[in-house]
Each structure stands twice: as C-alpha cells, then as structure tokens.
mmCIF file with all atom_site columns, C-alpha atoms in Angstrom:
data_model
loop_
_atom_site.group_PDB
_atom_site.id
_atom_site.type_symbol
_atom_site.label_atom_id
_atom_site.label_alt_id
_atom_site.label_comp_id
_atom_site.label_asym_id
_atom_site.label_entity_id
_atom_site.label_seq_id
_atom_site.pdbx_PDB_ins_code
_atom_site.Cartn_x
_atom_site.Cartn_y
_atom_site.Cartn_z
_atom_site.occupancy
_atom_site.B_iso_or_equiv
_atom_site.pdbx_formal_charge
_atom_site.auth_seq_id
_atom_site.auth_comp_id
_atom_site.auth_asym_id
_atom_site.auth_atom_id
_atom_site.pdbx_PDB_model_num
ATOM 1   C CA . ASP A 1 1   ? 215.809 113.935 122.375 1.00 0.00 ? 36  ASP A CA 1
ATOM 2   C CA . VAL A 1 2   ? 213.514 111.626 119.962 1.00 0.00 ? 37  VAL A CA 1
ATOM 3   C CA . LYS A 1 3   ? 209.670 111.992 121.759 1.00 0.00 ? 38  LYS A CA 1
ATOM 4   C CA . VAL A 1 4   ? 207.054 109.576 121.936 1.00 0.00 ? 39  VAL A CA 1
ATOM 5   C CA . THR A 1 5   ? 204.477 110.362 124.443 1.00 0.00 ? 40  THR A CA 1
ATOM 6   C CA . GLN A 1 6   ? 200.967 108.250 124.932 1.00 0.00 ? 41  GLN A CA 1
ATOM 7   C CA . SER A 1 7   ? 198.272 109.520 127.419 1.00 0.00 ? 42  SER A CA 1
ATOM 8   C CA . SER A 1 8   ? 197.854 106.558 129.633 1.00 0.00 ? 43  SER A CA 1
ATOM 9   C CA . ARG A 1 9   ? 200.599 104.313 131.211 1.00 0.00 ? 44  ARG A CA 1
ATOM 10  C CA . TYR A 1 10  ? 197.402 102.442 132.124 1.00 0.00 ? 45  TYR A CA 1
ATOM 11  C CA . LEU A 1 11  ? 193.276 102.400 130.864 1.00 0.00 ? 46  LEU A CA 1
ATOM 12  C CA . VAL A 1 12  ? 190.938 99.928  132.611 1.00 0.00 ? 47  VAL A CA 1
ATOM 13  C CA . LYS A 1 13  ? 187.827 100.007 130.770 1.00 0.00 ? 48  LYS A CA 1
ATOM 14  C CA . ARG A 1 14  ? 184.223 98.207  130.067 1.00 0.00 ? 49  ARG A CA 1
ATOM 15  C CA . THR A 1 15  ? 182.641 96.426  127.808 1.00 0.00 ? 50  THR A CA 1
ATOM 16  C CA . GLY A 1 16  ? 181.082 98.478  125.610 1.00 0.00 ? 51  GLY A CA 1
ATOM 17  C CA . GLU A 1 17  ? 182.877 101.693 126.312 1.00 0.00 ? 52  GLU A CA 1
ATOM 18  C CA . LYS A 1 18  ? 184.321 103.934 123.370 1.00 0.00 ? 53  LYS A CA 1
ATOM 19  C CA . VAL A 1 19  ? 187.893 104.052 124.552 1.00 0.00 ? 54  VAL A CA 1
ATOM 20  C CA . PHE A 1 20  ? 190.210 106.860 122.734 1.00 0.00 ? 55  PHE A CA 1
ATOM 21  C CA . LEU A 1 21  ? 193.768 106.138 123.473 1.00 0.00 ? 56  LEU A CA 1
ATOM 22  C CA . GLU A 1 22  ? 196.695 109.518 122.514 1.00 0.00 ? 57  GLU A CA 1
ATOM 23  C CA . CYS A 1 23  ? 200.073 109.152 121.004 1.00 0.00 ? 58  CYS A CA 1
ATOM 24  C CA . VAL A 1 24  ? 201.521 112.732 120.358 1.00 0.00 ? 59  VAL A CA 1
ATOM 25  C CA . GLN A 1 25  ? 205.405 113.216 118.623 1.00 0.00 ? 60  GLN A CA 1
ATOM 26  C CA . ASP A 1 26  ? 208.068 116.175 118.678 1.00 0.00 ? 61  ASP A CA 1
ATOM 27  C CA . MET A 1 27  ? 210.031 115.074 115.792 1.00 0.00 ? 62  MET A CA 1
ATOM 28  C CA . ASP A 1 28  ? 207.351 116.267 112.898 1.00 0.00 ? 63  ASP A CA 1
ATOM 29  C CA . HIS A 1 29  ? 207.460 112.631 111.513 1.00 0.00 ? 64  HIS A CA 1
ATOM 30  C CA . GLU A 1 30  ? 205.570 112.355 109.058 1.00 0.00 ? 65  GLU A CA 1
ATOM 31  C CA . ASN A 1 31  ? 204.474 108.576 109.791 1.00 0.00 ? 66  ASN A CA 1
ATOM 32  C CA . MET A 1 32  ? 202.749 107.510 112.873 1.00 0.00 ? 67  MET A CA 1
ATOM 33  C CA . PHE A 1 33  ? 201.541 104.303 113.694 1.00 0.00 ? 68  PHE A CA 1
ATOM 34  C CA . TRP A 1 34  ? 199.275 101.834 115.853 1.00 0.00 ? 69  TRP A CA 1
ATOM 35  C CA . TYR A 1 35  ? 200.374 98.512  116.786 1.00 0.00 ? 70  TYR A CA 1
ATOM 36  C CA . ARG A 1 36  ? 199.344 96.107  119.821 1.00 0.00 ? 71  ARG A CA 1
ATOM 37  C CA . GLN A 1 37  ? 201.322 93.197  121.489 1.00 0.00 ? 72  GLN A CA 1
ATOM 38  C CA . ASP A 1 38  ? 200.359 89.912  123.101 1.00 0.00 ? 73  ASP A CA 1
ATOM 39  C CA . PRO A 1 39  ? 202.389 87.415  123.999 1.00 0.00 ? 74  PRO A CA 1
ATOM 40  C CA . GLY A 1 40  ? 203.700 85.202  121.347 1.00 0.00 ? 75  GLY A CA 1
ATOM 41  C CA . LEU A 1 41  ? 202.705 86.761  118.682 1.00 0.00 ? 76  LEU A CA 1
ATOM 42  C CA . GLY A 1 42  ? 204.384 90.026  118.509 1.00 0.00 ? 77  GLY A CA 1
ATOM 43  C CA . LEU A 1 43  ? 203.492 93.437  116.937 1.00 0.00 ? 78  LEU A CA 1
ATOM 44  C CA . ARG A 1 44  ? 200.917 93.459  114.549 1.00 0.00 ? 79  ARG A CA 1
ATOM 45  C CA . LEU A 1 45  ? 200.010 96.582  112.756 1.00 0.00 ? 80  LEU A CA 1
ATOM 46  C CA . ILE A 1 46  ? 196.037 97.969  113.320 1.00 0.00 ? 81  ILE A CA 1
ATOM 47  C CA . TYR A 1 47  ? 196.137 101.224 111.210 1.00 0.00 ? 82  TYR A CA 1
ATOM 48  C CA . PHE A 1 48  ? 198.764 103.695 110.574 1.00 0.00 ? 83  PHE A CA 1
ATOM 49  C CA . SER A 1 49  ? 199.134 107.163 109.025 1.00 0.00 ? 84  SER A CA 1
ATOM 50  C CA . TYR A 1 50  ? 201.026 109.384 106.577 1.00 0.00 ? 85  TYR A CA 1
ATOM 51  C CA . ASP A 1 51  ? 199.870 112.697 106.784 1.00 0.00 ? 86  ASP A CA 1
ATOM 52  C CA . VAL A 1 52  ? 197.896 114.370 108.194 1.00 0.00 ? 87  VAL A CA 1
ATOM 53  C CA . LYS A 1 53  ? 193.830 113.323 107.499 1.00 0.00 ? 88  LYS A CA 1
ATOM 54  C CA . MET A 1 54  ? 195.091 110.197 105.752 1.00 0.00 ? 89  MET A CA 1
ATOM 55  C CA . LYS A 1 55  ? 195.124 107.055 106.727 1.00 0.00 ? 90  LYS A CA 1
ATOM 56  C CA . GLU A 1 56  ? 195.964 102.964 106.112 1.00 0.00 ? 91  GLU A CA 1
ATOM 57  C CA . LYS A 1 57  ? 194.246 100.080 107.398 1.00 0.00 ? 92  LYS A CA 1
ATOM 58  C CA . GLY A 1 58  ? 197.338 97.575  109.088 1.00 0.00 ? 93  GLY A CA 1
ATOM 59  C CA . ASP A 1 59  ? 196.957 94.230  109.606 1.00 0.00 ? 94  ASP A CA 1
ATOM 60  C CA . ILE A 1 60  ? 194.383 93.920  112.860 1.00 0.00 ? 95  ILE A CA 1
ATOM 61  C CA . PRO A 1 61  ? 192.337 97.005  111.812 1.00 0.00 ? 96  PRO A CA 1
ATOM 62  C CA . GLU A 1 62  ? 188.390 95.673  113.112 1.00 0.00 ? 97  GLU A CA 1
ATOM 63  C CA . GLY A 1 63  ? 187.071 97.067  115.835 1.00 0.00 ? 98  GLY A CA 1
ATOM 64  C CA . TYR A 1 64  ? 189.322 99.995  115.552 1.00 0.00 ? 99  TYR A CA 1
ATOM 65  C CA . SER A 1 65  ? 189.760 102.966 113.574 1.00 0.00 ? 100 SER A CA 1
ATOM 66  C CA . VAL A 1 66  ? 191.957 106.110 114.171 1.00 0.00 ? 101 VAL A CA 1
ATOM 67  C CA . SER A 1 67  ? 191.629 110.603 113.285 1.00 0.00 ? 102 SER A CA 1
ATOM 68  C CA . ARG A 1 68  ? 195.280 112.755 113.373 1.00 0.00 ? 103 ARG A CA 1
ATOM 69  C CA . GLU A 1 69  ? 194.406 115.555 112.330 1.00 0.00 ? 104 GLU A CA 1
ATOM 70  C CA . LYS A 1 70  ? 197.207 117.920 113.354 1.00 0.00 ? 105 LYS A CA 1
ATOM 71  C CA . LYS A 1 71  ? 200.497 116.366 112.428 1.00 0.00 ? 106 LYS A CA 1
ATOM 72  C CA . GLU A 1 72  ? 201.991 115.445 115.627 1.00 0.00 ? 107 GLU A CA 1
ATOM 73  C CA . ARG A 1 73  ? 199.236 113.859 116.726 1.00 0.00 ? 108 ARG A CA 1
ATOM 74  C CA . PHE A 1 74  ? 197.721 110.099 116.617 1.00 0.00 ? 109 PHE A CA 1
ATOM 75  C CA . SER A 1 75  ? 194.092 109.038 118.281 1.00 0.00 ? 110 SER A CA 1
ATOM 76  C CA . LEU A 1 76  ? 193.341 105.257 118.792 1.00 0.00 ? 111 LEU A CA 1
ATOM 77  C CA . ILE A 1 77  ? 190.178 105.306 118.758 1.00 0.00 ? 112 ILE A CA 1
ATOM 78  C CA . LEU A 1 78  ? 188.033 101.428 120.337 1.00 0.00 ? 113 LEU A CA 1
ATOM 79  C CA . GLU A 1 79  ? 184.523 102.189 119.610 1.00 0.00 ? 114 GLU A CA 1
ATOM 80  C CA . SER A 1 80  ? 182.696 99.293  121.513 1.00 0.00 ? 115 SER A CA 1
ATOM 81  C CA . ALA A 1 81  ? 184.993 97.861  123.665 1.00 0.00 ? 116 ALA A CA 1
ATOM 82  C CA . SER A 1 82  ? 185.911 94.562  124.596 1.00 0.00 ? 117 SER A CA 1
ATOM 83  C CA . THR A 1 83  ? 186.944 91.543  126.458 1.00 0.00 ? 118 THR A CA 1
ATOM 84  C CA . ASN A 1 84  ? 190.246 90.785  123.256 1.00 0.00 ? 119 ASN A CA 1
ATOM 85  C CA . GLN A 1 85  ? 191.177 93.858  123.334 1.00 0.00 ? 120 GLN A CA 1
ATOM 86  C CA . THR A 1 86  ? 192.185 93.326  126.064 1.00 0.00 ? 121 THR A CA 1
ATOM 87  C CA . SER A 1 87  ? 196.510 94.234  125.034 1.00 0.00 ? 122 SER A CA 1
ATOM 88  C CA . MET A 1 88  ? 199.411 96.202  125.057 1.00 0.00 ? 123 MET A CA 1
ATOM 89  C CA . TYR A 1 89  ? 199.418 99.260  122.731 1.00 0.00 ? 124 TYR A CA 1
ATOM 90  C CA . LEU A 1 90  ? 201.862 101.536 121.294 1.00 0.00 ? 125 LEU A CA 1
ATOM 91  C CA . CYS A 1 91  ? 202.112 104.076 119.446 1.00 0.00 ? 126 CYS A CA 1
ATOM 92  C CA . ALA A 1 92  ? 205.387 105.091 117.087 1.00 0.00 ? 127 ALA A CA 1
ATOM 93  C CA . SER A 1 93  ? 206.419 107.273 114.791 1.00 0.00 ? 128 SER A CA 1
ATOM 94  C CA . SER A 1 94  ? 209.290 107.715 111.914 1.00 0.00 ? 129 SER A CA 1
ATOM 95  C CA . TYR A 1 95  ? 210.219 110.002 109.072 1.00 0.00 ? 130 TYR A CA 1
ATOM 96  C CA . GLU A 1 96  ? 209.709 109.414 105.292 1.00 0.00 ? 131 GLU A CA 1
ATOM 97  C CA . THR A 1 97  ? 212.705 108.661 104.552 1.00 0.00 ? 132 THR A CA 1
ATOM 98  C CA . ALA A 1 98  ? 214.087 105.157 102.287 1.00 0.00 ? 133 ALA A CA 1
ATOM 99  C CA . TYR A 1 99  ? 214.769 103.249 105.596 1.00 0.00 ? 134 TYR A CA 1
ATOM 100 C CA . ASN A 1 100 ? 212.542 103.638 108.082 1.00 0.00 ? 135 ASN A CA 1
ATOM 101 C CA . GLU A 1 101 ? 214.012 103.616 112.438 1.00 0.00 ? 136 GLU A CA 1
ATOM 102 C CA . GLN A 1 102 ? 210.561 103.821 113.689 1.00 0.00 ? 137 GLN A CA 1
ATOM 103 C CA . PHE A 1 103 ? 210.283 105.488 117.535 1.00 0.00 ? 138 PHE A CA 1
ATOM 104 C CA . PHE A 1 104 ? 208.080 103.656 119.978 1.00 0.00 ? 139 PHE A CA 1
ATOM 105 C CA . GLY A 1 105 ? 205.782 104.716 123.355 1.00 0.00 ? 140 GLY A CA 1
ATOM 106 C CA . PRO A 1 106 ? 206.034 103.601 126.727 1.00 0.00 ? 141 PRO A CA 1
ATOM 107 C CA . GLY A 1 107 ? 203.092 101.664 125.449 1.00 0.00 ? 142 GLY A CA 1
ATOM 108 C CA . THR A 1 108 ? 199.235 101.611 127.203 1.00 0.00 ? 143 THR A CA 1
ATOM 109 C CA . ARG A 1 109 ? 198.511 98.812  129.053 1.00 0.00 ? 144 ARG A CA 1
ATOM 110 C CA . LEU A 1 110 ? 194.408 98.132  128.216 1.00 0.00 ? 145 LEU A CA 1
ATOM 111 C CA . THR A 1 111 ? 192.337 95.975  130.428 1.00 0.00 ? 146 THR A CA 1
ATOM 112 C CA . VAL A 1 112 ? 188.943 96.191  129.784 1.00 0.00 ? 147 VAL A CA 1
ATOM 113 C CA . LEU A 1 113 ? 186.551 93.822  131.631 1.00 0.00 ? 148 LEU A CA 1
ATOM 114 C CA . ASP B 2 1   ? 200.318 84.563  107.022 1.00 0.00 ? 166 ASP B CA 1
ATOM 115 C CA . GLN B 2 2   ? 204.004 85.662  109.609 1.00 0.00 ? 167 GLN B CA 1
ATOM 116 C CA . GLN B 2 3   ? 205.894 86.759  106.989 1.00 0.00 ? 168 GLN B CA 1
ATOM 117 C CA . VAL B 2 4   ? 208.845 87.118  109.520 1.00 0.00 ? 169 VAL B CA 1
ATOM 118 C CA . LYS B 2 5   ? 208.948 84.154  112.337 1.00 0.00 ? 170 LYS B CA 1
ATOM 119 C CA . GLN B 2 6   ? 211.469 83.984  115.602 1.00 0.00 ? 171 GLN B CA 1
ATOM 120 C CA . ASN B 2 7   ? 210.628 80.918  116.815 1.00 0.00 ? 172 ASN B CA 1
ATOM 121 C CA . SER B 2 8   ? 212.545 80.207  119.415 1.00 0.00 ? 173 SER B CA 1
ATOM 122 C CA . PRO B 2 9   ? 209.872 82.084  122.199 1.00 0.00 ? 174 PRO B CA 1
ATOM 123 C CA . SER B 2 10  ? 212.979 81.994  124.600 1.00 0.00 ? 175 SER B CA 1
ATOM 124 C CA . LEU B 2 11  ? 216.625 82.360  125.508 1.00 0.00 ? 176 LEU B CA 1
ATOM 125 C CA . SER B 2 12  ? 218.808 81.529  128.227 1.00 0.00 ? 177 SER B CA 1
ATOM 126 C CA . VAL B 2 13  ? 222.623 81.905  128.437 1.00 0.00 ? 178 VAL B CA 1
ATOM 127 C CA . GLN B 2 14  ? 225.100 82.617  131.026 1.00 0.00 ? 179 GLN B CA 1
ATOM 128 C CA . GLU B 2 15  ? 226.820 86.576  131.641 1.00 0.00 ? 180 GLU B CA 1
ATOM 129 C CA . GLY B 2 16  ? 229.764 86.725  129.316 1.00 0.00 ? 181 GLY B CA 1
ATOM 130 C CA . ARG B 2 17  ? 228.963 83.940  127.088 1.00 0.00 ? 182 ARG B CA 1
ATOM 131 C CA . ILE B 2 18  ? 226.932 84.560  123.227 1.00 0.00 ? 183 ILE B CA 1
ATOM 132 C CA . SER B 2 19  ? 223.972 84.656  122.711 1.00 0.00 ? 184 SER B CA 1
ATOM 133 C CA . ILE B 2 20  ? 222.680 84.606  118.964 1.00 0.00 ? 185 ILE B CA 1
ATOM 134 C CA . LEU B 2 21  ? 218.788 85.777  118.308 1.00 0.00 ? 186 LEU B CA 1
ATOM 135 C CA . ASN B 2 22  ? 217.305 84.229  115.390 1.00 0.00 ? 187 ASN B CA 1
ATOM 136 C CA . CYS B 2 23  ? 214.718 85.486  112.245 1.00 0.00 ? 188 CYS B CA 1
ATOM 137 C CA . ASP B 2 24  ? 213.436 84.243  109.598 1.00 0.00 ? 189 ASP B CA 1
ATOM 138 C CA . TYR B 2 25  ? 211.342 85.557  106.550 1.00 0.00 ? 190 TYR B CA 1
ATOM 139 C CA . THR B 2 26  ? 209.218 84.900  103.937 1.00 0.00 ? 191 THR B CA 1
ATOM 140 C CA . ASN B 2 27  ? 209.036 87.981  101.572 1.00 0.00 ? 192 ASN B CA 1
ATOM 141 C CA . SER B 2 28  ? 211.357 87.819  99.416  1.00 0.00 ? 193 SER B CA 1
ATOM 142 C CA . MET B 2 29  ? 210.583 92.585  98.674  1.00 0.00 ? 194 MET B CA 1
ATOM 143 C CA . PHE B 2 30  ? 212.573 92.899  102.405 1.00 0.00 ? 195 PHE B CA 1
ATOM 144 C CA . ASP B 2 31  ? 215.196 94.574  101.933 1.00 0.00 ? 196 ASP B CA 1
ATOM 145 C CA . TYR B 2 32  ? 216.041 96.350  105.296 1.00 0.00 ? 197 TYR B CA 1
ATOM 146 C CA . PHE B 2 33  ? 215.788 94.537  108.686 1.00 0.00 ? 198 PHE B CA 1
ATOM 147 C CA . LEU B 2 34  ? 215.824 95.743  112.130 1.00 0.00 ? 199 LEU B CA 1
ATOM 148 C CA . TRP B 2 35  ? 216.347 94.784  115.490 1.00 0.00 ? 200 TRP B CA 1
ATOM 149 C CA . TYR B 2 36  ? 214.298 96.377  118.592 1.00 0.00 ? 201 TYR B CA 1
ATOM 150 C CA . LYS B 2 37  ? 214.921 95.382  122.266 1.00 0.00 ? 202 LYS B CA 1
ATOM 151 C CA . LYS B 2 38  ? 212.168 95.605  124.638 1.00 0.00 ? 203 LYS B CA 1
ATOM 152 C CA . TYR B 2 39  ? 211.754 96.036  128.648 1.00 0.00 ? 204 TYR B CA 1
ATOM 153 C CA . PRO B 2 40  ? 209.063 95.937  130.882 1.00 0.00 ? 205 PRO B CA 1
ATOM 154 C CA . ALA B 2 41  ? 206.714 98.726  130.295 1.00 0.00 ? 206 ALA B CA 1
ATOM 155 C CA . GLU B 2 42  ? 208.269 99.702  127.839 1.00 0.00 ? 207 GLU B CA 1
ATOM 156 C CA . GLY B 2 43  ? 208.094 101.086 123.801 1.00 0.00 ? 208 GLY B CA 1
ATOM 157 C CA . PRO B 2 44  ? 210.452 99.363  122.049 1.00 0.00 ? 209 PRO B CA 1
ATOM 158 C CA . THR B 2 45  ? 213.622 101.052 121.765 1.00 0.00 ? 210 THR B CA 1
ATOM 159 C CA . PHE B 2 46  ? 215.803 100.617 118.791 1.00 0.00 ? 211 PHE B CA 1
ATOM 160 C CA . LEU B 2 47  ? 219.094 98.020  118.750 1.00 0.00 ? 212 LEU B CA 1
ATOM 161 C CA . ILE B 2 48  ? 221.149 97.582  115.069 1.00 0.00 ? 213 ILE B CA 1
ATOM 162 C CA . SER B 2 49  ? 219.372 97.553  111.065 1.00 0.00 ? 214 SER B CA 1
ATOM 163 C CA . ILE B 2 50  ? 221.426 96.399  108.218 1.00 0.00 ? 215 ILE B CA 1
ATOM 164 C CA . SER B 2 51  ? 220.241 97.157  104.637 1.00 0.00 ? 216 SER B CA 1
ATOM 165 C CA . SER B 2 52  ? 220.526 94.226  102.137 1.00 0.00 ? 217 SER B CA 1
ATOM 166 C CA . ILE B 2 53  ? 223.335 95.113  99.881  1.00 0.00 ? 218 ILE B CA 1
ATOM 167 C CA . LYS B 2 54  ? 225.283 93.890  103.302 1.00 0.00 ? 219 LYS B CA 1
ATOM 168 C CA . ASP B 2 55  ? 225.594 90.838  105.066 1.00 0.00 ? 220 ASP B CA 1
ATOM 169 C CA . LYS B 2 56  ? 227.510 91.466  108.178 1.00 0.00 ? 221 LYS B CA 1
ATOM 170 C CA . ASN B 2 57  ? 226.334 94.960  110.163 1.00 0.00 ? 222 ASN B CA 1
ATOM 171 C CA . GLU B 2 58  ? 228.314 95.389  113.612 1.00 0.00 ? 223 GLU B CA 1
ATOM 172 C CA . ASP B 2 59  ? 228.144 98.354  117.114 1.00 0.00 ? 224 ASP B CA 1
ATOM 173 C CA . GLY B 2 60  ? 229.660 97.262  119.918 1.00 0.00 ? 225 GLY B CA 1
ATOM 174 C CA . ARG B 2 61  ? 228.719 94.355  121.160 1.00 0.00 ? 226 ARG B CA 1
ATOM 175 C CA . PHE B 2 62  ? 225.800 93.677  118.935 1.00 0.00 ? 227 PHE B CA 1
ATOM 176 C CA . THR B 2 63  ? 226.213 92.058  115.884 1.00 0.00 ? 228 THR B CA 1
ATOM 177 C CA . VAL B 2 64  ? 223.139 91.833  112.636 1.00 0.00 ? 229 VAL B CA 1
ATOM 178 C CA . PHE B 2 65  ? 224.538 88.656  110.116 1.00 0.00 ? 230 PHE B CA 1
ATOM 179 C CA . LEU B 2 66  ? 222.318 88.453  107.544 1.00 0.00 ? 231 LEU B CA 1
ATOM 180 C CA . ASN B 2 67  ? 221.877 85.799  104.875 1.00 0.00 ? 232 ASN B CA 1
ATOM 181 C CA . LYS B 2 68  ? 219.916 86.393  101.515 1.00 0.00 ? 233 LYS B CA 1
ATOM 182 C CA . SER B 2 69  ? 220.000 83.007  100.506 1.00 0.00 ? 234 SER B CA 1
ATOM 183 C CA . ALA B 2 70  ? 218.528 81.570  103.237 1.00 0.00 ? 235 ALA B CA 1
ATOM 184 C CA . LYS B 2 71  ? 216.506 84.338  103.486 1.00 0.00 ? 236 LYS B CA 1
ATOM 185 C CA . HIS B 2 72  ? 217.809 83.587  106.860 1.00 0.00 ? 237 HIS B CA 1
ATOM 186 C CA . LEU B 2 73  ? 219.128 87.185  110.650 1.00 0.00 ? 238 LEU B CA 1
ATOM 187 C CA . SER B 2 74  ? 220.839 87.262  113.216 1.00 0.00 ? 239 SER B CA 1
ATOM 188 C CA . LEU B 2 75  ? 221.818 89.208  116.586 1.00 0.00 ? 240 LEU B CA 1
ATOM 189 C CA . HIS B 2 76  ? 224.758 88.278  117.911 1.00 0.00 ? 241 HIS B CA 1
ATOM 190 C CA . ILE B 2 77  ? 225.147 90.024  121.637 1.00 0.00 ? 242 ILE B CA 1
ATOM 191 C CA . VAL B 2 78  ? 228.990 89.275  122.750 1.00 0.00 ? 243 VAL B CA 1
ATOM 192 C CA . PRO B 2 79  ? 229.779 88.988  126.057 1.00 0.00 ? 244 PRO B CA 1
ATOM 193 C CA . SER B 2 80  ? 226.401 88.953  126.952 1.00 0.00 ? 245 SER B CA 1
ATOM 194 C CA . GLN B 2 81  ? 226.009 90.620  130.016 1.00 0.00 ? 246 GLN B CA 1
ATOM 195 C CA . PRO B 2 82  ? 222.505 90.496  132.716 1.00 0.00 ? 247 PRO B CA 1
ATOM 196 C CA . GLY B 2 83  ? 221.351 93.970  131.277 1.00 0.00 ? 248 GLY B CA 1
ATOM 197 C CA . ASP B 2 84  ? 220.630 92.974  127.909 1.00 0.00 ? 249 ASP B CA 1
ATOM 198 C CA . SER B 2 85  ? 217.669 90.048  129.379 1.00 0.00 ? 250 SER B CA 1
ATOM 199 C CA . ALA B 2 86  ? 214.183 91.575  127.164 1.00 0.00 ? 251 ALA B CA 1
ATOM 200 C CA . VAL B 2 87  ? 211.968 90.617  125.021 1.00 0.00 ? 252 VAL B CA 1
ATOM 201 C CA . TYR B 2 88  ? 213.990 91.184  121.505 1.00 0.00 ? 253 TYR B CA 1
ATOM 202 C CA . PHE B 2 89  ? 212.127 91.339  117.590 1.00 0.00 ? 254 PHE B CA 1
ATOM 203 C CA . CYS B 2 90  ? 213.022 91.476  114.334 1.00 0.00 ? 255 CYS B CA 1
ATOM 204 C CA . ALA B 2 91  ? 211.511 93.580  112.231 1.00 0.00 ? 256 ALA B CA 1
ATOM 205 C CA . ALA B 2 92  ? 211.707 94.324  108.000 1.00 0.00 ? 257 ALA B CA 1
ATOM 206 C CA . SER B 2 93  ? 210.305 96.300  105.045 1.00 0.00 ? 258 SER B CA 1
ATOM 207 C CA . VAL B 2 94  ? 210.752 97.140  101.939 1.00 0.00 ? 259 VAL B CA 1
ATOM 208 C CA . SER B 2 95  ? 213.313 100.590 101.977 1.00 0.00 ? 260 SER B CA 1
ATOM 209 C CA . GLY B 2 96  ? 211.093 103.331 99.806  1.00 0.00 ? 261 GLY B CA 1
ATOM 210 C CA . THR B 2 97  ? 207.412 102.384 99.825  1.00 0.00 ? 262 THR B CA 1
ATOM 211 C CA . SER B 2 98  ? 204.755 100.903 102.055 1.00 0.00 ? 263 SER B CA 1
ATOM 212 C CA . TYR B 2 99  ? 205.229 104.695 104.198 1.00 0.00 ? 264 TYR B CA 1
ATOM 213 C CA . GLY B 2 100 ? 207.903 102.671 106.918 1.00 0.00 ? 265 GLY B CA 1
ATOM 214 C CA . LYS B 2 101 ? 205.752 99.866  107.309 1.00 0.00 ? 266 LYS B CA 1
ATOM 215 C CA . LEU B 2 102 ? 207.529 97.733  109.359 1.00 0.00 ? 267 LEU B CA 1
ATOM 216 C CA . THR B 2 103 ? 206.875 94.204  109.529 1.00 0.00 ? 268 THR B CA 1
ATOM 217 C CA . PHE B 2 104 ? 207.485 91.900  113.502 1.00 0.00 ? 269 PHE B CA 1
ATOM 218 C CA . GLY B 2 105 ? 208.973 88.909  114.141 1.00 0.00 ? 270 GLY B CA 1
ATOM 219 C CA . GLN B 2 106 ? 206.278 87.540  117.387 1.00 0.00 ? 271 GLN B CA 1
ATOM 220 C CA . GLY B 2 107 ? 209.640 88.140  120.135 1.00 0.00 ? 272 GLY B CA 1
ATOM 221 C CA . THR B 2 108 ? 212.180 86.460  121.369 1.00 0.00 ? 273 THR B CA 1
ATOM 222 C CA . ILE B 2 109 ? 212.841 86.544  125.807 1.00 0.00 ? 274 ILE B CA 1
ATOM 223 C CA . LEU B 2 110 ? 216.561 86.078  126.357 1.00 0.00 ? 275 LEU B CA 1
ATOM 224 C CA . THR B 2 111 ? 217.446 86.156  129.818 1.00 0.00 ? 276 THR B CA 1
ATOM 225 C CA . VAL B 2 112 ? 221.237 86.813  130.552 1.00 0.00 ? 277 VAL B CA 1
ATOM 226 C CA . HIS B 2 113 ? 221.744 84.259  134.137 1.00 0.00 ? 278 HIS B CA 1
ATOM 227 C CA . PRO B 2 114 ? 225.293 86.603  136.339 1.00 0.00 ? 279 PRO B CA 1
#
C-alpha cells in the first residue's frame, strides 16, 4: 500500500524560529513535492524535487528551502518562521511517468505565533 | 495568474441527487486532468483522471467530463452520499514534462445532506 508520512500532524512555533518539516515515502518515487493549503487559495506548490539533491522552485518558494539527501526523504525548511507561514503543509510524491498521479501525506498543520 | 479555477467555493446537495463540480483552465498545454478529494485533517486522495484524448471517464458513481474547446471539466457524482462531503480539488498537468507538476484549483466544499 502506498505510504507518504509526515513527521508531525500539528506544530506550533514562534516567529523567527527555524522549522523543519520532514516527509518520507516508501514507493521509490522519483518526484517529491511540498505544497501549502490555505482557504480559498487551494494547493500552492512551494518546491519540488525530481531526484536526489535536485530541486526546483514552485510557485511560492520565498521564505522556504528544501533538502533531498535520500530518495525517500524530502525536507521543507522555514529558515525564520513568520506568522504568514501559518498553514497546512502537504507533501506528495509520484513516479516519473507520462501521467502523474501524486500521492499525498496526511499534512502538517503549522501555527507560527 | 490562476491557471486552474474552481469558481464555486461551496456546493450543497441532497443525498441521492447529483453533485456537479466545475473547473476551468486557461493553459491550452494542459492535457491531463485529475480530481482529488480531501477530508479535514487528511491529505488529498486521488479520485479520477482524464486525458485530453477523451471527453469522458467513468468510475462507479464518479464521471469526469472534459470540454477542450471550452477549457472546462466537470465531476459528476451520482448518487451523492453523505460520505462524499469533502473538499474537491481539480488539477491539471502537461503530461511527460515538468517532472509531474500539477496545478491545482482553489477547491470546492461539497456538503451532502441526509
């Protein structure tokens, strides 16, 4: 069974803190993605990775960075958390095929105070 | 620039009736479309997809229709059930490129009343 796990379901951090969100997939997928979901805005792509150590900016990369040292693990880093980064963060992965269904993790609800 | 739009933020339907969720896109390069369903506190799960070489795809109670000339797709749920109450996202991609990137709409909250 397909499995994408995220390190925390709920997280509360203070403004200025460095925040790490971890995602692990067990499907040997090449592609991994980080989104944030906000009401009325849908899912917006922050960063994605198509191979180990490879990364590409998505639509809203400002204030975020990522790391992919192993194929199964993709980390999202908030260098200095701000209140406007309070959101639901979703990780996804997919095979590198012509038709790409993405599989999502359960999400991390991050609150920055 | 919102390339995929779901203009109805919410939809309310009676159990047993049809639910129709709509989605419009602007990028004519999109050729593969997906619908996802999301319950609160869970990640989105894949529901159904359609390639641009088709105009209809069916899977049980769920049917997706694609009108390429109008750049419009819709998801029909018949009959609707209370368990279908969730947020529905449409997504679009250009197949074979862009490392499988999907562009999502804003989502439509479906409520099915018993």
